[in-house]
PDB file of C-alpha atoms in Angstrom:
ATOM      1  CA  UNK A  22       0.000   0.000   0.000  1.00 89.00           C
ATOM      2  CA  UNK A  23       1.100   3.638  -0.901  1.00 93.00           C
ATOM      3  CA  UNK A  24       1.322   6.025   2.182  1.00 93.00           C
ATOM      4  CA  UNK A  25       1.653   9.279   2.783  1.00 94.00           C
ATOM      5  CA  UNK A  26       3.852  10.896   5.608  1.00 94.00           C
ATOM      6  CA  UNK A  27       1.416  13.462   7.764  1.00 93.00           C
ATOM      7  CA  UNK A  28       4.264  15.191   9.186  1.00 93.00           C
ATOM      8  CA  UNK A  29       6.370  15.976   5.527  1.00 95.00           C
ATOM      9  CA  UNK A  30       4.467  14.162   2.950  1.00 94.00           C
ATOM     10  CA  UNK A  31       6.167  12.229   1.516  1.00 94.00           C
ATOM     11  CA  UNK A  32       5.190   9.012  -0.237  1.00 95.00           C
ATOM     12  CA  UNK A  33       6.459   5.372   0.076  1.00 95.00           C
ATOM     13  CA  UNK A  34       5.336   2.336  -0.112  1.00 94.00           C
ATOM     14  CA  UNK A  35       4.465  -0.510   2.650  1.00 95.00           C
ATOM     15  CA  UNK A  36       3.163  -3.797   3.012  1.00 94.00           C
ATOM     16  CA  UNK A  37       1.876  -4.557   5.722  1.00 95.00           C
ATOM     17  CA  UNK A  38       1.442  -7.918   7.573  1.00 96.00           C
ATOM     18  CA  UNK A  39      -2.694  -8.665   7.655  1.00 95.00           C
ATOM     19  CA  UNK A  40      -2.572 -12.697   8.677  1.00 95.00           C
ATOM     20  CA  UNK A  41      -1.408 -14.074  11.483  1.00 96.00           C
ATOM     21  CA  UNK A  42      -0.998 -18.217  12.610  1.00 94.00           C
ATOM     22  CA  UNK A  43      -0.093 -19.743  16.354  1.00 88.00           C
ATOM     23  CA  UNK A  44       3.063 -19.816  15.091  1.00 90.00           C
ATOM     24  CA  UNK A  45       3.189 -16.415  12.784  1.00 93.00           C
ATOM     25  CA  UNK A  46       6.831 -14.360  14.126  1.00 93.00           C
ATOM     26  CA  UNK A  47       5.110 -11.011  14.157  1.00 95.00           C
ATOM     27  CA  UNK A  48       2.594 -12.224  17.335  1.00 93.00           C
ATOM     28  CA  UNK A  49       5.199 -10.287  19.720  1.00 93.00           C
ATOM     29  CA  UNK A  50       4.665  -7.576  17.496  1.00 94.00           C
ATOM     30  CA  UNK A  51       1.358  -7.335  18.181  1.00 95.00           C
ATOM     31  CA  UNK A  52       0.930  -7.491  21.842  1.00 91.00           C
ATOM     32  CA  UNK A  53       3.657  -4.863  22.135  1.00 91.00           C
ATOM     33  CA  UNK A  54       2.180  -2.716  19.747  1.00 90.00           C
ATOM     34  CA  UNK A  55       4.411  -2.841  17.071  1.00 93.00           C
ATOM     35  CA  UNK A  56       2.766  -4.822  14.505  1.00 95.00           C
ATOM     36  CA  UNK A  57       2.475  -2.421  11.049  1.00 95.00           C
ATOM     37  CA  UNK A  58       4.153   0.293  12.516  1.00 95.00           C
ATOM     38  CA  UNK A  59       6.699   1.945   9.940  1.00 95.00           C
ATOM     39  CA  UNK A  60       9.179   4.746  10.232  1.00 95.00           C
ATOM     40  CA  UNK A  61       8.736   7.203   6.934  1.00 95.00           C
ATOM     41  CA  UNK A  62      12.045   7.032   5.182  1.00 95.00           C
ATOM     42  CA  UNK A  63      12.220  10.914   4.818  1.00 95.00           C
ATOM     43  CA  UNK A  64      11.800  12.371   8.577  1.00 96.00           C
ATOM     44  CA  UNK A  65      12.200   9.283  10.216  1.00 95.00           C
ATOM     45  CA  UNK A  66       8.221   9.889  11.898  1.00 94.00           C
ATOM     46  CA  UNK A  67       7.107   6.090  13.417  1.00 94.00           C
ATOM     47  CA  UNK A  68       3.398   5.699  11.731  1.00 93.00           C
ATOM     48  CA  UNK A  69       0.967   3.025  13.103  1.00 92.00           C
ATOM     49  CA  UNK A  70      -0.443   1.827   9.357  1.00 91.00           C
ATOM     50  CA  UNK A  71      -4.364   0.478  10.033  1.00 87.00           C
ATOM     51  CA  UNK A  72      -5.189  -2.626   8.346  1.00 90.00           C
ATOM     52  CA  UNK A  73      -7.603  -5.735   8.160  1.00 93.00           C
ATOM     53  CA  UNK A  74      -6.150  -8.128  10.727  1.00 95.00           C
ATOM     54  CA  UNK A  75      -6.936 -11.660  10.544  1.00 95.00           C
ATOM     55  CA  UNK A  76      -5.509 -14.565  12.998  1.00 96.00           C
ATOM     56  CA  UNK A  77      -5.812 -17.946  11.983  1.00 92.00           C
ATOM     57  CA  UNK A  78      -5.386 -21.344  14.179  1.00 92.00           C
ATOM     58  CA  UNK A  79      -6.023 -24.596  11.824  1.00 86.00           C
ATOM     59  CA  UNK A  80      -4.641 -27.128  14.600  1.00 89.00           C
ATOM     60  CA  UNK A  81      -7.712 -25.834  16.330  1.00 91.00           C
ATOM     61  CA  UNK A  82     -10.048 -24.439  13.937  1.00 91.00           C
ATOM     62  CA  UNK A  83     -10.727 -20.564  14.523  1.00 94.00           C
ATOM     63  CA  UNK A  84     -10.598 -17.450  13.142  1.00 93.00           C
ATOM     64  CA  UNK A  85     -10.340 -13.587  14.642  1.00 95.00           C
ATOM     65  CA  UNK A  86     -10.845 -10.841  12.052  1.00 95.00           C
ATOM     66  CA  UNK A  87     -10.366  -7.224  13.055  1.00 95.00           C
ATOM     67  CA  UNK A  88     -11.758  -4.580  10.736  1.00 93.00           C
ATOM     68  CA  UNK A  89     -13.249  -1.105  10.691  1.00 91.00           C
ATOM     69  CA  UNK A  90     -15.745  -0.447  12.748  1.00 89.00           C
ATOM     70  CA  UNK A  91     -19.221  -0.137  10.696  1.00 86.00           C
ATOM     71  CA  UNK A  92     -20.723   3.147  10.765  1.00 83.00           C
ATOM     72  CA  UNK A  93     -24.330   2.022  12.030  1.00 88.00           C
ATOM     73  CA  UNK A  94     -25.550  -0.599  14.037  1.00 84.00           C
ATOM     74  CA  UNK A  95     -27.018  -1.909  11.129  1.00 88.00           C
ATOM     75  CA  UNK A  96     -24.198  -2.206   8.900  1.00 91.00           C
ATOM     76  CA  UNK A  97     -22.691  -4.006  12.022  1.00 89.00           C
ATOM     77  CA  UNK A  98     -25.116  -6.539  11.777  1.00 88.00           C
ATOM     78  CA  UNK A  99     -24.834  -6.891   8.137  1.00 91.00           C
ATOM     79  CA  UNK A 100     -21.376  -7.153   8.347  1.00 91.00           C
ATOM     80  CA  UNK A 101     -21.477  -9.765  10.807  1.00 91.00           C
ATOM     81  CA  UNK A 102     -23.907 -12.011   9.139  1.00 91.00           C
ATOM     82  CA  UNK A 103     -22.237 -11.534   6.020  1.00 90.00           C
ATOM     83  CA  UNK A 104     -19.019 -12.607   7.657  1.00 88.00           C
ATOM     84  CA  UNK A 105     -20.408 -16.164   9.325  1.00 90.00           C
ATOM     85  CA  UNK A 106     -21.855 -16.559   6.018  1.00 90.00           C
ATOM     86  CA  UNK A 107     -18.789 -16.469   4.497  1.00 89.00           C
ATOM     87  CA  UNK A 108     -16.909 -18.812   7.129  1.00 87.00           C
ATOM     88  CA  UNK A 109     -19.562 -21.211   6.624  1.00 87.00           C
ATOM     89  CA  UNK A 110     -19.639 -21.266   2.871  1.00 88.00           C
ATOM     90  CA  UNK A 111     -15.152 -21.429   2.639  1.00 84.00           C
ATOM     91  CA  UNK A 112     -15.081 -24.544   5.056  1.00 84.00           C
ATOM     92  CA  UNK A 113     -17.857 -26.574   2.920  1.00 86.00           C
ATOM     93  CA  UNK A 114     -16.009 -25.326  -0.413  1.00 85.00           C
ATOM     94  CA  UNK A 115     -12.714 -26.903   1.137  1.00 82.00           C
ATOM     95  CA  UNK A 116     -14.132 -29.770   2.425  1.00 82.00           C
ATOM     96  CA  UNK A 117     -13.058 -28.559   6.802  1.00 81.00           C
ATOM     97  CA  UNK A 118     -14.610 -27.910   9.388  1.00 84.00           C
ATOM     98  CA  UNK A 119     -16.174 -24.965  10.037  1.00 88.00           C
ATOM     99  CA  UNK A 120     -13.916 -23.246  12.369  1.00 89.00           C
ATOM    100  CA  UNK A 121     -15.326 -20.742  15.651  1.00 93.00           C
ATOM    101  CA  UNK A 122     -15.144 -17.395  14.247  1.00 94.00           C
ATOM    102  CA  UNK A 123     -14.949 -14.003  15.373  1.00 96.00           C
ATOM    103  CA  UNK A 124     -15.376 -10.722  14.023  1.00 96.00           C
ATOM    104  CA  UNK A 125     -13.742  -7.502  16.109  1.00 96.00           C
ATOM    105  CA  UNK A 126     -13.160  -3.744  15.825  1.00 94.00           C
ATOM    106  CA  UNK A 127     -10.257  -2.395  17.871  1.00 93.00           C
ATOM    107  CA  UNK A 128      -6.979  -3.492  18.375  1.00 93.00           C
ATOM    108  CA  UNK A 129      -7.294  -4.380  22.089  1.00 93.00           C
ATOM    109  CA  UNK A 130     -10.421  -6.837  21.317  1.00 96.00           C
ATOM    110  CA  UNK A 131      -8.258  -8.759  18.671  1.00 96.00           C
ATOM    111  CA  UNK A 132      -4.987  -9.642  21.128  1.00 96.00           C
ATOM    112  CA  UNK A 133      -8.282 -10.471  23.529  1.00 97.00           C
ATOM    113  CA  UNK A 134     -10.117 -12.655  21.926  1.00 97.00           C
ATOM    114  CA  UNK A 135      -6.421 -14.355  20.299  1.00 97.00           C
ATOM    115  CA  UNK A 136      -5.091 -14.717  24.019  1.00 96.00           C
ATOM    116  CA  UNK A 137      -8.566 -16.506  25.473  1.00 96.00           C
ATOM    117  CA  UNK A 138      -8.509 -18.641  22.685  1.00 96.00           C
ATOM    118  CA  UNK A 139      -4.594 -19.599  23.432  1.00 94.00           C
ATOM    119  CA  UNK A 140      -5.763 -19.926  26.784  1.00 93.00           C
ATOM    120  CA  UNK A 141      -8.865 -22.339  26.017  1.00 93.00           C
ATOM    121  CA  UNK A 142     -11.421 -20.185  27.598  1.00 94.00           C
ATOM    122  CA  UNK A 143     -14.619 -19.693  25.951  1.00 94.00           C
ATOM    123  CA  UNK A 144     -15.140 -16.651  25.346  1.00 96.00           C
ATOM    124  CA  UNK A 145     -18.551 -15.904  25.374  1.00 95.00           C
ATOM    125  CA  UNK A 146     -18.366 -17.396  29.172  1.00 94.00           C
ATOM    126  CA  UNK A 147     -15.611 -14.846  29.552  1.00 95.00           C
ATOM    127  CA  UNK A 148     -17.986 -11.947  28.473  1.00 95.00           C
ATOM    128  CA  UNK A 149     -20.889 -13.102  30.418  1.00 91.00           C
ATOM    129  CA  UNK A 150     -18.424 -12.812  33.531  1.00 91.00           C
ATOM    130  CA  UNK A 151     -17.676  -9.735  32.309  1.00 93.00           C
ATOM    131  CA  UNK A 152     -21.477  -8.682  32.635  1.00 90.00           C
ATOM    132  CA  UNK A 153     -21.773 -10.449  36.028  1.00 88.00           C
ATOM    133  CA  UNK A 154     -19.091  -8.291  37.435  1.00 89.00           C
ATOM    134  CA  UNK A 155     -20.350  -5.241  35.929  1.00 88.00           C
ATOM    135  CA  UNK A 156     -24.345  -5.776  37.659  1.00 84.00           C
ATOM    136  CA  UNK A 157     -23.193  -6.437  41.350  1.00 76.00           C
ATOM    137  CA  UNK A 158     -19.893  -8.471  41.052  1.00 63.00           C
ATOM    138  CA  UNK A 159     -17.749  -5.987  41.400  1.00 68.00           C
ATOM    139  CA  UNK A 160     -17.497  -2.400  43.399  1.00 74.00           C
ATOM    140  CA  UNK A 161     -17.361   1.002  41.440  1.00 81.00           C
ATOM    141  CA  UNK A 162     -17.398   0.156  37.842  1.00 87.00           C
ATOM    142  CA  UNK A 163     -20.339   0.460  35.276  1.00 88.00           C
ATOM    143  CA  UNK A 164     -20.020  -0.499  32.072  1.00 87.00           C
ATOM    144  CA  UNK A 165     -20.962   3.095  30.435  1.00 87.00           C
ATOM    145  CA  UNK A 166     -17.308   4.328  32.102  1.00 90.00           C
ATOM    146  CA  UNK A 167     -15.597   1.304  32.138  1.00 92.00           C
ATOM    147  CA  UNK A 168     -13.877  -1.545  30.030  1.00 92.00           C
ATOM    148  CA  UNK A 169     -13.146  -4.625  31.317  1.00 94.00           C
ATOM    149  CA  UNK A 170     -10.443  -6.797  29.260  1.00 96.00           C
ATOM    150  CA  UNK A 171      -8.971 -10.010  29.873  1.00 96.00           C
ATOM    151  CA  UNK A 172      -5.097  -9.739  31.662  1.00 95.00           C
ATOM    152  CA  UNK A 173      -3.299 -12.091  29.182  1.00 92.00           C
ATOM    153  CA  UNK A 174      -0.323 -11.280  30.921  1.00 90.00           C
ATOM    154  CA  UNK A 175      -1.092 -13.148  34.578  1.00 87.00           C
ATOM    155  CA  UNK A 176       0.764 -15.996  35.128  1.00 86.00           C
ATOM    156  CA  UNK A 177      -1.502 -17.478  38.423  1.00 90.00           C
ATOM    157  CA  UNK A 178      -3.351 -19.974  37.030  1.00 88.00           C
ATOM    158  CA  UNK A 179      -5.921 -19.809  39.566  1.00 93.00           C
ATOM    159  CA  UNK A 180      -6.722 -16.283  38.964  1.00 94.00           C
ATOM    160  CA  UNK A 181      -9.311 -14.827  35.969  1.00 94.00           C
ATOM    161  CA  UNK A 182      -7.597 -11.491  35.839  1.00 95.00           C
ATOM    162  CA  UNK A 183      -8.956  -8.198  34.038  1.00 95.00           C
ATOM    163  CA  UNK A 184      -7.623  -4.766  33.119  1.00 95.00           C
ATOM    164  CA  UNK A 185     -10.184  -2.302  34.028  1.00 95.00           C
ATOM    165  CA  UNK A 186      -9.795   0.749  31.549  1.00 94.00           C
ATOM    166  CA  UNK A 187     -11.656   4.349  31.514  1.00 93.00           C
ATOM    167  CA  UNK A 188     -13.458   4.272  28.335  1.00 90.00           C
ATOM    168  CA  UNK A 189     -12.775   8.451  27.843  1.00 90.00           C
ATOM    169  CA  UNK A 190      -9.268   8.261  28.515  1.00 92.00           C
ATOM    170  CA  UNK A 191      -8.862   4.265  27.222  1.00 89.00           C
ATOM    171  CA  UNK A 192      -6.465   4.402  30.198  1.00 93.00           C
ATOM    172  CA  UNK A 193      -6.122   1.197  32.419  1.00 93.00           C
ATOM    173  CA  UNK A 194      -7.015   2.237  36.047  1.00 92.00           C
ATOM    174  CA  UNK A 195      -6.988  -1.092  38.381  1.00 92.00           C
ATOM    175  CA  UNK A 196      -6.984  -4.919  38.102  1.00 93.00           C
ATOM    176  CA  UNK A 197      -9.832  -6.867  38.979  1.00 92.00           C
ATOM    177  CA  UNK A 198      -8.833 -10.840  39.813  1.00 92.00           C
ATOM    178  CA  UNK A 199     -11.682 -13.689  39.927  1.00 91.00           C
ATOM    179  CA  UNK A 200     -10.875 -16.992  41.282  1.00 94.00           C
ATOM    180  CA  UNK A 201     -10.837 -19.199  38.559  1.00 94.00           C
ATOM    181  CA  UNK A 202     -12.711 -21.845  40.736  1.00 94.00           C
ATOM    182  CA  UNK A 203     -15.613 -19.876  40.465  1.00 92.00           C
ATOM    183  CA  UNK A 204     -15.410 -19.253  36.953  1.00 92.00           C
ATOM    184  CA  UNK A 205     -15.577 -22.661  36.262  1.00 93.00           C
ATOM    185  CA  UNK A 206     -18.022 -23.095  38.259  1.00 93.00           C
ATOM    186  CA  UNK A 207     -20.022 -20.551  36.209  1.00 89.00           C
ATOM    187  CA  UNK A 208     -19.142 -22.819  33.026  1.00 91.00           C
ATOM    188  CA  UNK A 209     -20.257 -25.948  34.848  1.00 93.00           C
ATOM    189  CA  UNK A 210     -23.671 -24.289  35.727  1.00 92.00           C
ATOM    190  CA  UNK A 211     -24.233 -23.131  32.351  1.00 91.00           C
ATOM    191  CA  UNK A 212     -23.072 -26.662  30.701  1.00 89.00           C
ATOM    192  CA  UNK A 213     -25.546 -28.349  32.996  1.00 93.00           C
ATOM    193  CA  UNK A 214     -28.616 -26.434  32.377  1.00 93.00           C
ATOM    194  CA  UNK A 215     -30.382 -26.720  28.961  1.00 93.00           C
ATOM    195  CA  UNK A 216     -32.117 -22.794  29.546  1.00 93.00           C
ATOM    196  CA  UNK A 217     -28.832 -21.368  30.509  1.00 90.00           C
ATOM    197  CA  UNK A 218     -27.312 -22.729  27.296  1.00 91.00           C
ATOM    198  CA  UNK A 219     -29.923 -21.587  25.072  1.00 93.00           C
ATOM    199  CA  UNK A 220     -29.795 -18.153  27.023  1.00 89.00           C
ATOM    200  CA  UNK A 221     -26.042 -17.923  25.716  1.00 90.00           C
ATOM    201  CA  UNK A 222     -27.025 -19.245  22.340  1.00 90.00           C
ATOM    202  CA  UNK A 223     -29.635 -16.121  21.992  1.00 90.00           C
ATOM    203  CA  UNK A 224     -27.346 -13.557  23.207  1.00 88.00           C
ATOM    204  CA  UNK A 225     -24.230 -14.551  20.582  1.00 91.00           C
ATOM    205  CA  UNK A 226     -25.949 -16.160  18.279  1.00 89.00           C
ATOM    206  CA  UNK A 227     -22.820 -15.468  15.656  1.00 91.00           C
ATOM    207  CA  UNK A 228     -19.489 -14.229  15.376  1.00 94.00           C
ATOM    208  CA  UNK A 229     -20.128 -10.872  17.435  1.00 94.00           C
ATOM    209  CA  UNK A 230     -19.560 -11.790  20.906  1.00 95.00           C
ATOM    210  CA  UNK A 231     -18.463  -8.877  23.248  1.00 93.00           C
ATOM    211  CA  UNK A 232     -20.276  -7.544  26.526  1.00 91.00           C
ATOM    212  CA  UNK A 233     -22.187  -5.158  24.919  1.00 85.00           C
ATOM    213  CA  UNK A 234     -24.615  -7.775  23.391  1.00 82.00           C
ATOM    214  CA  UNK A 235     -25.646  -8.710  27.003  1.00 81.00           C
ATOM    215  CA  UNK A 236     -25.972  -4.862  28.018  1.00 79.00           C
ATOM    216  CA  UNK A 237     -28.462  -4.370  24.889  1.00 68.00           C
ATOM    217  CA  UNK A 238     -30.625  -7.568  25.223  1.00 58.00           C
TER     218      UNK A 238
END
């Protein structure tokens, strides 16, 4: 892709990298923030380059794609059923199976939804906790100031950790920690009841599956 420098102008080309694997070498890039960032060759400026993202895992089939946010709410759902329809339709051409899909908007829900599924935690249970902390769970946040995002970065297995970020500033402003005994036993409850499962069914029924889907039903 052709850019052009904001701070002089000028005009070079870049290609930028828009697929990544489990095993891709640029996955350091992006959790540091790194990933398609380019110094222009004139003034030396460092410019972050947006571009599609899409993370692939065929050992275990699923599939992240980060792309610009839809101007409507309508053209979000559009683009989301357009997007399952597409998985669906590539895996029976190919003769695979259908891998879980996901479709994002920001940079931070990409790495998030990459690192639960590294992590082998559903992620739809993951947002649900998410919305069980936000009505009661947890002290002092609400979900119209805050953002809650999973803590790829804690090493205690027996902890479900979150970043808690200001959505005005996007600046992180405390950890939150769940045991992960009682996550699980969220899961259990959920596997284990036929309405619960439906319930989670109806509130992602596709490849949109972030907090704010519970907040709206």
């Amino acid at each position: 892709m052709e850019l052009a420098c904001p701070h002089c102008s000028e005009h070079f080309e870049f290609e930028p990298v828009t697929v990544l694997t489990a095993e891709s070498e640029h996955l350091p890039e992006l959790l540091h923030g790194t990933l398609n960032c380019v110094a222009c060759p004139k003034c030396q400026a460092m410019l972050n380059v947006p571009a599609q993202l899409i993370y692939r895992d065929h050992q275990h089939p699923f599939m992240v794609v980060q792309t610009a946010h839809p101007l409507s709410p309508e053209e979000e759902t559009m683009l989301a059923m357009q997007f399952d329809e597409s998985a669906t339709e590539a895996a029976q051409a190919e003769g695979l199976q259908r891998p879980t899909v996901r479709l994002v908007f920001t940079r931070p829900d990409f790495i998030e939804k990459i690192a639960l599924h590294q992590q082998g935690l559903d992620d739809r249970l993951v947002e649900y906790a998410k919305y069980q902390l936000f009505n009661g769970g947890a002290e002092g946040i609400t979900p119209q100031r805050h953002r809650l995002l999973f803590d790829f970065t804690q090493k205690d297995a027996g902890l479900l950790t979150f970043i808690i970020y200001d959505r005005k500033t996007g600046r992180p402003i405390r950890v939150l920690q769940v045991p992960m005994e009682e996550f699980q036993h969220l899961s259990q409850e959920i596997q284990d009841n036929d309405d619960l499962r439906a319930e989670l069914d109806r509130c992602f029924p596709g490849c949109r599956v972030d907090i704010d889907m519970l907040l709206n039903h």
